[in-house]
């Protein structure tokens, strides 16, 4: 059996075992696609990341859930960049590019006066598609009633790299009642059956946060819930600018998204939205913290 070293980081948190767990495997160039998928399955985190060589960017990151490869993952990007920085593998660069299946994305790293590392990644331009399915079935699939959905805002599929269904919820208290039935999502999400589901509201537990959310995985991913979601937070920022602050949004907007409280993993994602003609430029900023390292053993084939 071949032994593979996996580094566990928690992203969007300064505290271990909060935020969102990601695995990072630094010898990705030595692994096949099937081996990467096997490792991600055995690790069991929502995403495991594999930095590899790139011919078009400083490096490439491949992201795997336990079930399949993803185009992009915000929290695993934070974990990977933090890992490479902390291990001295980026030659003290503070600006570089990463290649992903969602495109080539710029990364900026800043150190605060307190020594904290803040990682900013640009995401793909936001896209929105209409949801035309049953609102009642959708609410039921996450353990709520249709009356919990905010009828003043649209339910939309949104993407800055991965598709998720953005569901506006009236009140914060509903998030504690949510119980996802992930297996029924594809039948309800007829337009994009492999989409995840992302309920959110503009009430928050913390006074410094602008939005609160939960993120329920597509059943194809092999996971149930994502603790703190970078890509979904980015497209939430675009939704916020376009549909909530449209009459007051001029050039740039900074918001803080909180997530994970209901599963004791509370984290923060800082989102910057800048107007770009008829679209928006989206950047998210976060951090990561080292938790531990462990070995995964690949089956001999």
PDB file of C-alpha atoms in Angstrom:
ATOM      1  CA  UNK A   1       0.000   0.000   0.000  1.00  0.00           C
ATOM      2  CA  UNK A   2       1.190   3.517  -0.874  1.00  0.00           C
ATOM      3  CA  UNK A   3       1.113   6.082   1.964  1.00  0.00           C
ATOM      4  CA  UNK A   4      -0.030   9.659   1.166  1.00  0.00           C
ATOM      5  CA  UNK A   5       0.458  12.575   3.582  1.00  0.00           C
ATOM      6  CA  UNK A   6      -2.644  14.749   4.016  1.00  0.00           C
ATOM      7  CA  UNK A   7      -2.520  18.117   5.773  1.00  0.00           C
ATOM      8  CA  UNK A   8      -5.745  19.212   7.490  1.00  0.00           C
ATOM      9  CA  UNK A   9      -6.452  22.946   7.589  1.00  0.00           C
ATOM     10  CA  UNK A  10      -9.587  24.793   8.679  1.00  0.00           C
ATOM     11  CA  UNK A  11     -10.402  27.734   6.411  1.00  0.00           C
ATOM     12  CA  UNK A  12     -12.273  30.964   7.180  1.00  0.00           C
ATOM     13  CA  UNK A  13     -11.333  30.642  10.849  1.00  0.00           C
ATOM     14  CA  UNK A  14      -8.429  31.456  13.164  1.00  0.00           C
ATOM     15  CA  UNK A  15      -9.409  28.630  15.489  1.00  0.00           C
ATOM     16  CA  UNK A  16      -8.758  24.921  14.786  1.00  0.00           C
ATOM     17  CA  UNK A  17     -11.886  22.771  14.380  1.00  0.00           C
ATOM     18  CA  UNK A  18     -13.991  25.776  13.438  1.00  0.00           C
ATOM     19  CA  UNK A  19     -14.499  27.113   9.919  1.00  0.00           C
ATOM     20  CA  UNK A  20     -14.374  24.598   7.065  1.00  0.00           C
ATOM     21  CA  UNK A  21     -12.043  21.610   6.972  1.00  0.00           C
ATOM     22  CA  UNK A  22      -9.993  20.926   3.846  1.00  0.00           C
ATOM     23  CA  UNK A  23      -7.352  18.356   3.081  1.00  0.00           C
ATOM     24  CA  UNK A  24      -4.231  19.413   1.173  1.00  0.00           C
ATOM     25  CA  UNK A  25      -1.971  16.885  -0.580  1.00  0.00           C
ATOM     26  CA  UNK A  26       1.305  18.401  -1.752  1.00  0.00           C
ATOM     27  CA  UNK A  27       2.545  15.641  -4.062  1.00  0.00           C
ATOM     28  CA  UNK A  28      -0.354  15.827  -6.517  1.00  0.00           C
ATOM     29  CA  UNK A  29       1.920  15.606  -9.567  1.00  0.00           C
ATOM     30  CA  UNK A  30       2.756  12.033  -8.572  1.00  0.00           C
ATOM     31  CA  UNK A  31      -0.892  10.928  -8.446  1.00  0.00           C
ATOM     32  CA  UNK A  32      -3.406   9.800 -11.044  1.00  0.00           C
ATOM     33  CA  UNK A  33      -6.951  11.153 -11.237  1.00  0.00           C
ATOM     34  CA  UNK A  34      -8.252   7.897  -9.763  1.00  0.00           C
ATOM     35  CA  UNK A  35      -5.799   8.124  -6.860  1.00  0.00           C
ATOM     36  CA  UNK A  36      -6.822  11.725  -6.123  1.00  0.00           C
ATOM     37  CA  UNK A  37     -10.461  10.635  -6.048  1.00  0.00           C
ATOM     38  CA  UNK A  38      -9.629   7.692  -3.780  1.00  0.00           C
ATOM     39  CA  UNK A  39      -7.748   9.973  -1.376  1.00  0.00           C
ATOM     40  CA  UNK A  40     -10.619  12.492  -1.257  1.00  0.00           C
ATOM     41  CA  UNK A  41     -13.081   9.676  -0.568  1.00  0.00           C
ATOM     42  CA  UNK A  42     -10.961   8.293   2.266  1.00  0.00           C
ATOM     43  CA  UNK A  43     -10.281  11.737   3.775  1.00  0.00           C
ATOM     44  CA  UNK A  44     -14.035  12.458   3.765  1.00  0.00           C
ATOM     45  CA  UNK A  45     -13.836  16.265   3.942  1.00  0.00           C
ATOM     46  CA  UNK A  46     -16.092  18.293   1.678  1.00  0.00           C
ATOM     47  CA  UNK A  47     -13.001  18.986  -0.429  1.00  0.00           C
ATOM     48  CA  UNK A  48      -9.437  17.785  -0.665  1.00  0.00           C
ATOM     49  CA  UNK A  49      -7.085  19.904  -2.787  1.00  0.00           C
ATOM     50  CA  UNK A  50      -4.109  18.877  -4.872  1.00  0.00           C
ATOM     51  CA  UNK A  51      -1.734  21.652  -6.018  1.00  0.00           C
ATOM     52  CA  UNK A  52       0.027  20.574  -9.233  1.00  0.00           C
ATOM     53  CA  UNK A  53       2.199  22.164 -11.915  1.00  0.00           C
ATOM     54  CA  UNK A  54       0.657  24.518 -14.465  1.00  0.00           C
ATOM     55  CA  UNK A  55       1.820  25.762 -17.863  1.00  0.00           C
ATOM     56  CA  UNK A  56      -0.427  28.835 -17.773  1.00  0.00           C
ATOM     57  CA  UNK A  57      -0.352  29.971 -14.116  1.00  0.00           C
ATOM     58  CA  UNK A  58       1.974  29.815 -11.112  1.00  0.00           C
ATOM     59  CA  UNK A  59       0.340  26.520 -10.175  1.00  0.00           C
ATOM     60  CA  UNK A  60      -2.894  24.603 -10.616  1.00  0.00           C
ATOM     61  CA  UNK A  61      -5.250  23.346  -7.918  1.00  0.00           C
ATOM     62  CA  UNK A  62      -7.504  20.351  -8.405  1.00  0.00           C
ATOM     63  CA  UNK A  63     -10.442  19.977  -6.015  1.00  0.00           C
ATOM     64  CA  UNK A  64     -12.149  16.685  -5.170  1.00  0.00           C
ATOM     65  CA  UNK A  65     -15.189  15.958  -3.025  1.00  0.00           C
ATOM     66  CA  UNK A  66     -15.576  12.360  -1.838  1.00  0.00           C
ATOM     67  CA  UNK A  67     -17.719  11.823  -4.958  1.00  0.00           C
ATOM     68  CA  UNK A  68     -16.243  13.813  -7.851  1.00  0.00           C
ATOM     69  CA  UNK A  69     -13.928  16.602  -9.024  1.00  0.00           C
ATOM     70  CA  UNK A  70     -15.077  20.231  -8.610  1.00  0.00           C
ATOM     71  CA  UNK A  71     -14.351  23.239 -10.806  1.00  0.00           C
ATOM     72  CA  UNK A  72     -13.468  25.503  -7.896  1.00  0.00           C
ATOM     73  CA  UNK A  73     -13.529  25.548  -4.101  1.00  0.00           C
ATOM     74  CA  UNK A  74     -13.012  28.694  -2.051  1.00  0.00           C
ATOM     75  CA  UNK A  75     -12.156  27.182   1.309  1.00  0.00           C
ATOM     76  CA  UNK A  76      -9.792  24.587  -0.159  1.00  0.00           C
ATOM     77  CA  UNK A  77      -8.041  27.382  -2.092  1.00  0.00           C
ATOM     78  CA  UNK A  78      -7.509  29.236   1.191  1.00  0.00           C
ATOM     79  CA  UNK A  79      -6.160  26.064   2.786  1.00  0.00           C
ATOM     80  CA  UNK A  80      -3.843  25.262  -0.124  1.00  0.00           C
ATOM     81  CA  UNK A  81      -2.371  28.754  -0.394  1.00  0.00           C
ATOM     82  CA  UNK A  82      -1.892  28.943   3.376  1.00  0.00           C
ATOM     83  CA  UNK A  83      -0.175  25.548   3.333  1.00  0.00           C
ATOM     84  CA  UNK A  84       2.206  26.566   0.545  1.00  0.00           C
ATOM     85  CA  UNK A  85       3.007  29.855   2.288  1.00  0.00           C
ATOM     86  CA  UNK A  86       3.603  28.275   5.695  1.00  0.00           C
ATOM     87  CA  UNK A  87       5.891  25.651   4.151  1.00  0.00           C
ATOM     88  CA  UNK A  88       7.907  28.265   2.242  1.00  0.00           C
ATOM     89  CA  UNK A  89       6.918  26.893  -1.168  1.00  0.00           C
ATOM     90  CA  UNK A  90       5.833  30.185  -2.765  1.00  0.00           C
ATOM     91  CA  UNK A  91       9.183  32.039  -2.575  1.00  0.00           C
ATOM     92  CA  UNK A  92       7.528  34.795  -0.523  1.00  0.00           C
ATOM     93  CA  UNK A  93       5.318  35.794  -3.462  1.00  0.00           C
ATOM     94  CA  UNK A  94       2.289  37.886  -2.507  1.00  0.00           C
ATOM     95  CA  UNK A  95       0.654  38.061  -5.938  1.00  0.00           C
ATOM     96  CA  UNK A  96       0.266  35.049  -8.194  1.00  0.00           C
ATOM     97  CA  UNK A  97      -2.237  33.135 -10.320  1.00  0.00           C
ATOM     98  CA  UNK A  98      -3.819  29.727  -9.945  1.00  0.00           C
ATOM     99  CA  UNK A  99      -5.224  27.559 -12.699  1.00  0.00           C
ATOM    100  CA  UNK A 100      -8.612  25.951 -11.940  1.00  0.00           C
ATOM    101  CA  UNK A 101     -11.372  24.360 -13.989  1.00  0.00           C
ATOM    102  CA  UNK A 102     -13.236  27.666 -13.471  1.00  0.00           C
ATOM    103  CA  UNK A 103     -10.404  29.622 -15.123  1.00  0.00           C
ATOM    104  CA  UNK A 104      -7.134  31.318 -14.189  1.00  0.00           C
ATOM    105  CA  UNK A 105      -7.685  33.315 -11.008  1.00  0.00           C
ATOM    106  CA  UNK A 106      -5.455  35.919  -9.316  1.00  0.00           C
ATOM    107  CA  UNK A 107      -4.489  35.515  -5.652  1.00  0.00           C
ATOM    108  CA  UNK A 108      -3.191  38.203  -3.298  1.00  0.00           C
ATOM    109  CA  UNK A 109      -1.677  37.552   0.141  1.00  0.00           C
ATOM    110  CA  UNK A 110      -1.353  40.162   2.895  1.00  0.00           C
ATOM    111  CA  UNK A 111       0.089  39.914   6.394  1.00  0.00           C
ATOM    112  CA  UNK A 112      -1.540  42.009   9.103  1.00  0.00           C
ATOM    113  CA  UNK A 113       0.449  43.887  11.738  1.00  0.00           C
ATOM    114  CA  UNK A 114      -0.584  41.095  14.134  1.00  0.00           C
ATOM    115  CA  UNK A 115       0.999  38.503  11.852  1.00  0.00           C
ATOM    116  CA  UNK A 116      -2.256  37.110  10.469  1.00  0.00           C
ATOM    117  CA  UNK A 117      -2.344  35.912   6.863  1.00  0.00           C
ATOM    118  CA  UNK A 118      -5.232  37.132   4.694  1.00  0.00           C
ATOM    119  CA  UNK A 119      -5.728  35.480   1.303  1.00  0.00           C
ATOM    120  CA  UNK A 120      -7.805  37.166  -1.392  1.00  0.00           C
ATOM    121  CA  UNK A 121      -8.944  35.234  -4.452  1.00  0.00           C
ATOM    122  CA  UNK A 122     -10.797  36.562  -7.454  1.00  0.00           C
ATOM    123  CA  UNK A 123     -13.661  34.383  -8.606  1.00  0.00           C
ATOM    124  CA  UNK A 124     -15.232  33.878 -12.012  1.00  0.00           C
ATOM    125  CA  UNK A 125     -17.798  36.476 -13.147  1.00  0.00           C
ATOM    126  CA  UNK A 126     -21.160  35.785 -11.515  1.00  0.00           C
ATOM    127  CA  UNK A 127     -23.884  34.035 -13.496  1.00  0.00           C
ATOM    128  CA  UNK A 128     -27.560  33.674 -12.557  1.00  0.00           C
ATOM    129  CA  UNK A 129     -30.270  31.324 -13.861  1.00  0.00           C
ATOM    130  CA  UNK A 130     -33.940  31.179 -12.937  1.00  0.00           C
ATOM    131  CA  UNK A 131     -35.419  28.474 -10.718  1.00  0.00           C
ATOM    132  CA  UNK A 132     -38.833  27.473 -12.068  1.00  0.00           C
ATOM    133  CA  UNK A 133     -39.549  24.510  -9.811  1.00  0.00           C
ATOM    134  CA  UNK A 134     -41.926  24.052  -6.891  1.00  0.00           C
ATOM    135  CA  UNK A 135     -41.222  26.448  -4.022  1.00  0.00           C
ATOM    136  CA  UNK A 136     -43.190  24.179  -1.697  1.00  0.00           C
ATOM    137  CA  UNK A 137     -41.101  21.116  -2.609  1.00  0.00           C
ATOM    138  CA  UNK A 138     -37.914  23.150  -2.352  1.00  0.00           C
ATOM    139  CA  UNK A 139     -38.756  24.394   1.147  1.00  0.00           C
ATOM    140  CA  UNK A 140     -39.746  20.867   2.212  1.00  0.00           C
ATOM    141  CA  UNK A 141     -36.419  19.476   0.943  1.00  0.00           C
ATOM    142  CA  UNK A 142     -34.574  21.523   3.591  1.00  0.00           C
ATOM    143  CA  UNK A 143     -37.135  20.947   6.355  1.00  0.00           C
ATOM    144  CA  UNK A 144     -38.985  24.269   6.061  1.00  0.00           C
ATOM    145  CA  UNK A 145     -42.375  25.579   4.976  1.00  0.00           C
ATOM    146  CA  UNK A 146     -42.872  27.654   1.847  1.00  0.00           C
ATOM    147  CA  UNK A 147     -43.841  30.557   4.121  1.00  0.00           C
ATOM    148  CA  UNK A 148     -40.229  30.641   5.413  1.00  0.00           C
ATOM    149  CA  UNK A 149     -39.010  31.738   1.962  1.00  0.00           C
ATOM    150  CA  UNK A 150     -38.745  35.493   1.380  1.00  0.00           C
ATOM    151  CA  UNK A 151     -41.176  36.191  -1.458  1.00  0.00           C
ATOM    152  CA  UNK A 152     -39.736  39.668  -2.086  1.00  0.00           C
ATOM    153  CA  UNK A 153     -36.494  38.235  -3.486  1.00  0.00           C
ATOM    154  CA  UNK A 154     -35.931  35.777  -6.352  1.00  0.00           C
ATOM    155  CA  UNK A 155     -34.796  32.174  -5.959  1.00  0.00           C
ATOM    156  CA  UNK A 156     -31.877  31.862  -8.385  1.00  0.00           C
ATOM    157  CA  UNK A 157     -29.107  29.505  -9.370  1.00  0.00           C
ATOM    158  CA  UNK A 158     -25.868  31.426  -9.000  1.00  0.00           C
ATOM    159  CA  UNK A 159     -22.280  30.656  -9.887  1.00  0.00           C
ATOM    160  CA  UNK A 160     -18.844  32.215  -9.548  1.00  0.00           C
ATOM    161  CA  UNK A 161     -17.299  28.846 -10.389  1.00  0.00           C
ATOM    162  CA  UNK A 162     -19.824  26.314  -9.059  1.00  0.00           C
ATOM    163  CA  UNK A 163     -23.621  26.345  -9.361  1.00  0.00           C
ATOM    164  CA  UNK A 164     -25.648  26.681  -6.176  1.00  0.00           C
ATOM    165  CA  UNK A 165     -29.321  27.524  -5.659  1.00  0.00           C
ATOM    166  CA  UNK A 166     -29.675  30.738  -3.636  1.00  0.00           C
ATOM    167  CA  UNK A 167     -32.809  30.624  -1.473  1.00  0.00           C
ATOM    168  CA  UNK A 168     -33.699  33.847   0.390  1.00  0.00           C
ATOM    169  CA  UNK A 169     -35.107  33.076   3.849  1.00  0.00           C
ATOM    170  CA  UNK A 170     -37.151  35.557   5.880  1.00  0.00           C
ATOM    171  CA  UNK A 171     -35.757  35.023   9.389  1.00  0.00           C
ATOM    172  CA  UNK A 172     -32.634  33.700  11.076  1.00  0.00           C
ATOM    173  CA  UNK A 173     -34.549  31.368  13.409  1.00  0.00           C
ATOM    174  CA  UNK A 174     -35.492  29.163  10.450  1.00  0.00           C
ATOM    175  CA  UNK A 175     -31.880  28.043   9.999  1.00  0.00           C
ATOM    176  CA  UNK A 176     -31.972  25.993  13.203  1.00  0.00           C
ATOM    177  CA  UNK A 177     -35.026  24.129  11.872  1.00  0.00           C
ATOM    178  CA  UNK A 178     -33.390  23.125   8.603  1.00  0.00           C
ATOM    179  CA  UNK A 179     -32.988  19.407   7.930  1.00  0.00           C
ATOM    180  CA  UNK A 180     -31.817  18.723   4.388  1.00  0.00           C
ATOM    181  CA  UNK A 181     -32.978  15.727   2.381  1.00  0.00           C
ATOM    182  CA  UNK A 182     -30.138  15.945  -0.158  1.00  0.00           C
ATOM    183  CA  UNK A 183     -31.295  12.920  -2.156  1.00  0.00           C
ATOM    184  CA  UNK A 184     -34.385  14.745  -3.431  1.00  0.00           C
ATOM    185  CA  UNK A 185     -32.497  17.840  -4.638  1.00  0.00           C
ATOM    186  CA  UNK A 186     -31.890  16.659  -8.252  1.00  0.00           C
ATOM    187  CA  UNK A 187     -35.597  15.988  -8.878  1.00  0.00           C
ATOM    188  CA  UNK A 188     -36.499  19.495  -7.650  1.00  0.00           C
ATOM    189  CA  UNK A 189     -33.586  21.320  -9.290  1.00  0.00           C
ATOM    190  CA  UNK A 190     -34.638  20.373 -12.817  1.00  0.00           C
ATOM    191  CA  UNK A 191     -32.697  23.179 -14.503  1.00  0.00           C
ATOM    192  CA  UNK A 192     -29.343  22.241 -12.881  1.00  0.00           C
ATOM    193  CA  UNK A 193     -29.815  18.881 -11.099  1.00  0.00           C
ATOM    194  CA  UNK A 194     -26.253  18.726  -9.752  1.00  0.00           C
ATOM    195  CA  UNK A 195     -26.509  22.133  -8.080  1.00  0.00           C
ATOM    196  CA  UNK A 196     -26.031  22.500  -4.335  1.00  0.00           C
ATOM    197  CA  UNK A 197     -28.567  24.407  -2.205  1.00  0.00           C
ATOM    198  CA  UNK A 198     -27.688  27.607  -0.344  1.00  0.00           C
ATOM    199  CA  UNK A 199     -30.354  29.213   1.892  1.00  0.00           C
ATOM    200  CA  UNK A 200     -29.414  32.647   3.241  1.00  0.00           C
ATOM    201  CA  UNK A 201     -30.871  35.681   4.983  1.00  0.00           C
ATOM    202  CA  UNK A 202     -29.914  39.247   5.842  1.00  0.00           C
ATOM    203  CA  UNK A 203     -30.297  38.648   9.590  1.00  0.00           C
ATOM    204  CA  UNK A 204     -27.125  37.435  11.322  1.00  0.00           C
ATOM    205  CA  UNK A 205     -25.960  36.240  14.722  1.00  0.00           C
ATOM    206  CA  UNK A 206     -23.010  38.638  14.797  1.00  0.00           C
ATOM    207  CA  UNK A 207     -23.466  42.379  14.474  1.00  0.00           C
ATOM    208  CA  UNK A 208     -20.481  42.668  12.118  1.00  0.00           C
ATOM    209  CA  UNK A 209     -21.980  40.233   9.575  1.00  0.00           C
ATOM    210  CA  UNK A 210     -24.265  41.277   6.710  1.00  0.00           C
ATOM    211  CA  UNK A 211     -25.635  37.849   5.765  1.00  0.00           C
ATOM    212  CA  UNK A 212     -26.058  34.387   7.263  1.00  0.00           C
ATOM    213  CA  UNK A 213     -26.176  31.125   5.303  1.00  0.00           C
ATOM    214  CA  UNK A 214     -26.067  27.340   5.261  1.00  0.00           C
ATOM    215  CA  UNK A 215     -24.892  25.197   2.368  1.00  0.00           C
ATOM    216  CA  UNK A 216     -26.327  21.780   1.545  1.00  0.00           C
ATOM    217  CA  UNK A 217     -24.388  19.586  -0.860  1.00  0.00           C
ATOM    218  CA  UNK A 218     -25.568  17.906  -4.009  1.00  0.00           C
ATOM    219  CA  UNK A 219     -25.992  14.176  -3.290  1.00  0.00           C
ATOM    220  CA  UNK A 220     -23.455  13.526  -6.062  1.00  0.00           C
ATOM    221  CA  UNK A 221     -20.769  15.081  -3.833  1.00  0.00           C
ATOM    222  CA  UNK A 222     -20.924  12.405  -1.155  1.00  0.00           C
ATOM    223  CA  UNK A 223     -21.335  14.990   1.634  1.00  0.00           C
ATOM    224  CA  UNK A 224     -24.349  16.575   3.355  1.00  0.00           C
ATOM    225  CA  UNK A 225     -23.404  20.095   4.432  1.00  0.00           C
ATOM    226  CA  UNK A 226     -20.532  22.480   3.820  1.00  0.00           C
ATOM    227  CA  UNK A 227     -19.521  24.449   6.906  1.00  0.00           C
ATOM    228  CA  UNK A 228     -18.305  27.739   5.359  1.00  0.00           C
ATOM    229  CA  UNK A 229     -18.535  28.108   1.586  1.00  0.00           C
ATOM    230  CA  UNK A 230     -16.260  30.488  -0.336  1.00  0.00           C
ATOM    231  CA  UNK A 231     -17.702  30.177  -3.833  1.00  0.00           C
ATOM    232  CA  UNK A 232     -21.310  30.463  -2.630  1.00  0.00           C
ATOM    233  CA  UNK A 233     -20.392  33.468  -0.455  1.00  0.00           C
ATOM    234  CA  UNK A 234     -18.938  35.146  -3.542  1.00  0.00           C
ATOM    235  CA  UNK A 235     -22.098  34.745  -5.593  1.00  0.00           C
ATOM    236  CA  UNK A 236     -24.135  35.825  -2.534  1.00  0.00           C
ATOM    237  CA  UNK A 237     -22.203  39.091  -2.712  1.00  0.00           C
ATOM    238  CA  UNK A 238     -23.269  39.548  -6.331  1.00  0.00           C
ATOM    239  CA  UNK A 239     -26.879  38.713  -5.392  1.00  0.00           C
ATOM    240  CA  UNK A 240     -26.683  41.241  -2.533  1.00  0.00           C
ATOM    241  CA  UNK A 241     -25.461  43.962  -4.904  1.00  0.00           C
ATOM    242  CA  UNK A 242     -27.945  43.180  -7.685  1.00  0.00           C
ATOM    243  CA  UNK A 243     -31.141  42.400  -5.799  1.00  0.00           C
ATOM    244  CA  UNK A 244     -30.851  43.751  -2.235  1.00  0.00           C
ATOM    245  CA  UNK A 245     -28.731  46.897  -2.567  1.00  0.00           C
ATOM    246  CA  UNK A 246     -29.412  47.633  -6.236  1.00  0.00           C
ATOM    247  CA  UNK A 247     -30.735  51.146  -5.584  1.00  0.00           C
ATOM    248  CA  UNK A 248     -27.775  52.053  -3.324  1.00  0.00           C
ATOM    249  CA  UNK A 249     -24.917  50.170  -5.001  1.00  0.00           C
ATOM    250  CA  UNK A 250     -22.603  52.391  -7.021  1.00  0.00           C
ATOM    251  CA  UNK A 251     -19.018  51.166  -7.473  1.00  0.00           C
ATOM    252  CA  UNK A 252     -17.842  48.836  -4.707  1.00  0.00           C
ATOM    253  CA  UNK A 253     -19.315  46.899  -1.801  1.00  0.00           C
ATOM    254  CA  UNK A 254     -17.751  44.989   1.088  1.00  0.00           C
ATOM    255  CA  UNK A 255     -19.831  42.472   3.011  1.00  0.00           C
ATOM    256  CA  UNK A 256     -19.179  39.790   5.619  1.00  0.00           C
ATOM    257  CA  UNK A 257     -20.913  36.427   5.314  1.00  0.00           C
ATOM    258  CA  UNK A 258     -21.196  34.211   8.391  1.00  0.00           C
ATOM    259  CA  UNK A 259     -21.873  30.481   8.144  1.00  0.00           C
ATOM    260  CA  UNK A 260     -21.622  27.271  10.123  1.00  0.00           C
ATOM    261  CA  UNK A 261     -23.128  28.292  13.477  1.00  0.00           C
ATOM    262  CA  UNK A 262     -25.781  25.566  13.433  1.00  0.00           C
ATOM    263  CA  UNK A 263     -23.122  22.852  13.167  1.00  0.00           C
ATOM    264  CA  UNK A 264     -20.656  24.551  15.572  1.00  0.00           C
ATOM    265  CA  UNK A 265     -18.259  25.511  12.771  1.00  0.00           C
ATOM    266  CA  UNK A 266     -18.874  29.244  12.548  1.00  0.00           C
ATOM    267  CA  UNK A 267     -16.623  31.044  10.098  1.00  0.00           C
ATOM    268  CA  UNK A 268     -16.397  34.326   8.171  1.00  0.00           C
ATOM    269  CA  UNK A 269     -15.936  35.139   4.507  1.00  0.00           C
ATOM    270  CA  UNK A 270     -15.181  38.714   3.450  1.00  0.00           C
ATOM    271  CA  UNK A 271     -16.631  39.489   0.006  1.00  0.00           C
ATOM    272  CA  UNK A 272     -15.787  42.471  -2.197  1.00  0.00           C
ATOM    273  CA  UNK A 273     -18.103  43.275  -5.107  1.00  0.00           C
ATOM    274  CA  UNK A 274     -17.036  45.812  -7.732  1.00  0.00           C
ATOM    275  CA  UNK A 275     -19.156  46.936 -10.660  1.00  0.00           C
ATOM    276  CA  UNK A 276     -17.711  45.934 -14.037  1.00  0.00           C
ATOM    277  CA  UNK A 277     -19.921  47.276 -16.836  1.00  0.00           C
ATOM    278  CA  UNK A 278     -23.060  45.107 -16.724  1.00  0.00           C
ATOM    279  CA  UNK A 279     -21.481  42.507 -14.432  1.00  0.00           C
ATOM    280  CA  UNK A 280     -19.450  42.373 -11.218  1.00  0.00           C
ATOM    281  CA  UNK A 281     -15.936  41.481 -10.164  1.00  0.00           C
ATOM    282  CA  UNK A 282     -16.024  39.224  -7.109  1.00  0.00           C
ATOM    283  CA  UNK A 283     -13.220  38.698  -4.609  1.00  0.00           C
ATOM    284  CA  UNK A 284     -13.345  36.759  -1.366  1.00  0.00           C
ATOM    285  CA  UNK A 285     -10.881  37.100   1.490  1.00  0.00           C
ATOM    286  CA  UNK A 286     -10.239  34.622   4.265  1.00  0.00           C
ATOM    287  CA  UNK A 287      -7.631  32.796   6.268  1.00  0.00           C
ATOM    288  CA  UNK A 288      -6.788  29.296   7.412  1.00  0.00           C
ATOM    289  CA  UNK A 289      -5.282  27.501  10.382  1.00  0.00           C
ATOM    290  CA  UNK A 290      -3.272  24.279  10.562  1.00  0.00           C
ATOM    291  CA  UNK A 291      -4.968  21.451  12.456  1.00  0.00           C
ATOM    292  CA  UNK A 292      -2.986  18.224  11.928  1.00  0.00           C
ATOM    293  CA  UNK A 293      -1.512  15.846   9.374  1.00  0.00           C
ATOM    294  CA  UNK A 294      -2.264  12.193   8.792  1.00  0.00           C
ATOM    295  CA  UNK A 295      -1.625   9.384   6.296  1.00  0.00           C
ATOM    296  CA  UNK A 296      -4.039   7.850   3.802  1.00  0.00           C
ATOM    297  CA  UNK A 297      -3.189   4.508   2.246  1.00  0.00           C
ATOM    298  CA  UNK A 298      -3.924   3.834  -1.415  1.00  0.00           C
ATOM    299  CA  UNK A 299      -5.067   0.418  -2.525  1.00  0.00           C
ATOM    300  CA  UNK A 300      -2.589  -1.561  -4.617  1.00  0.00           C
ATOM    301  CA  UNK A 301      -3.919  -1.926  -8.164  1.00  0.00           C
TER     302      UNK A 301
END
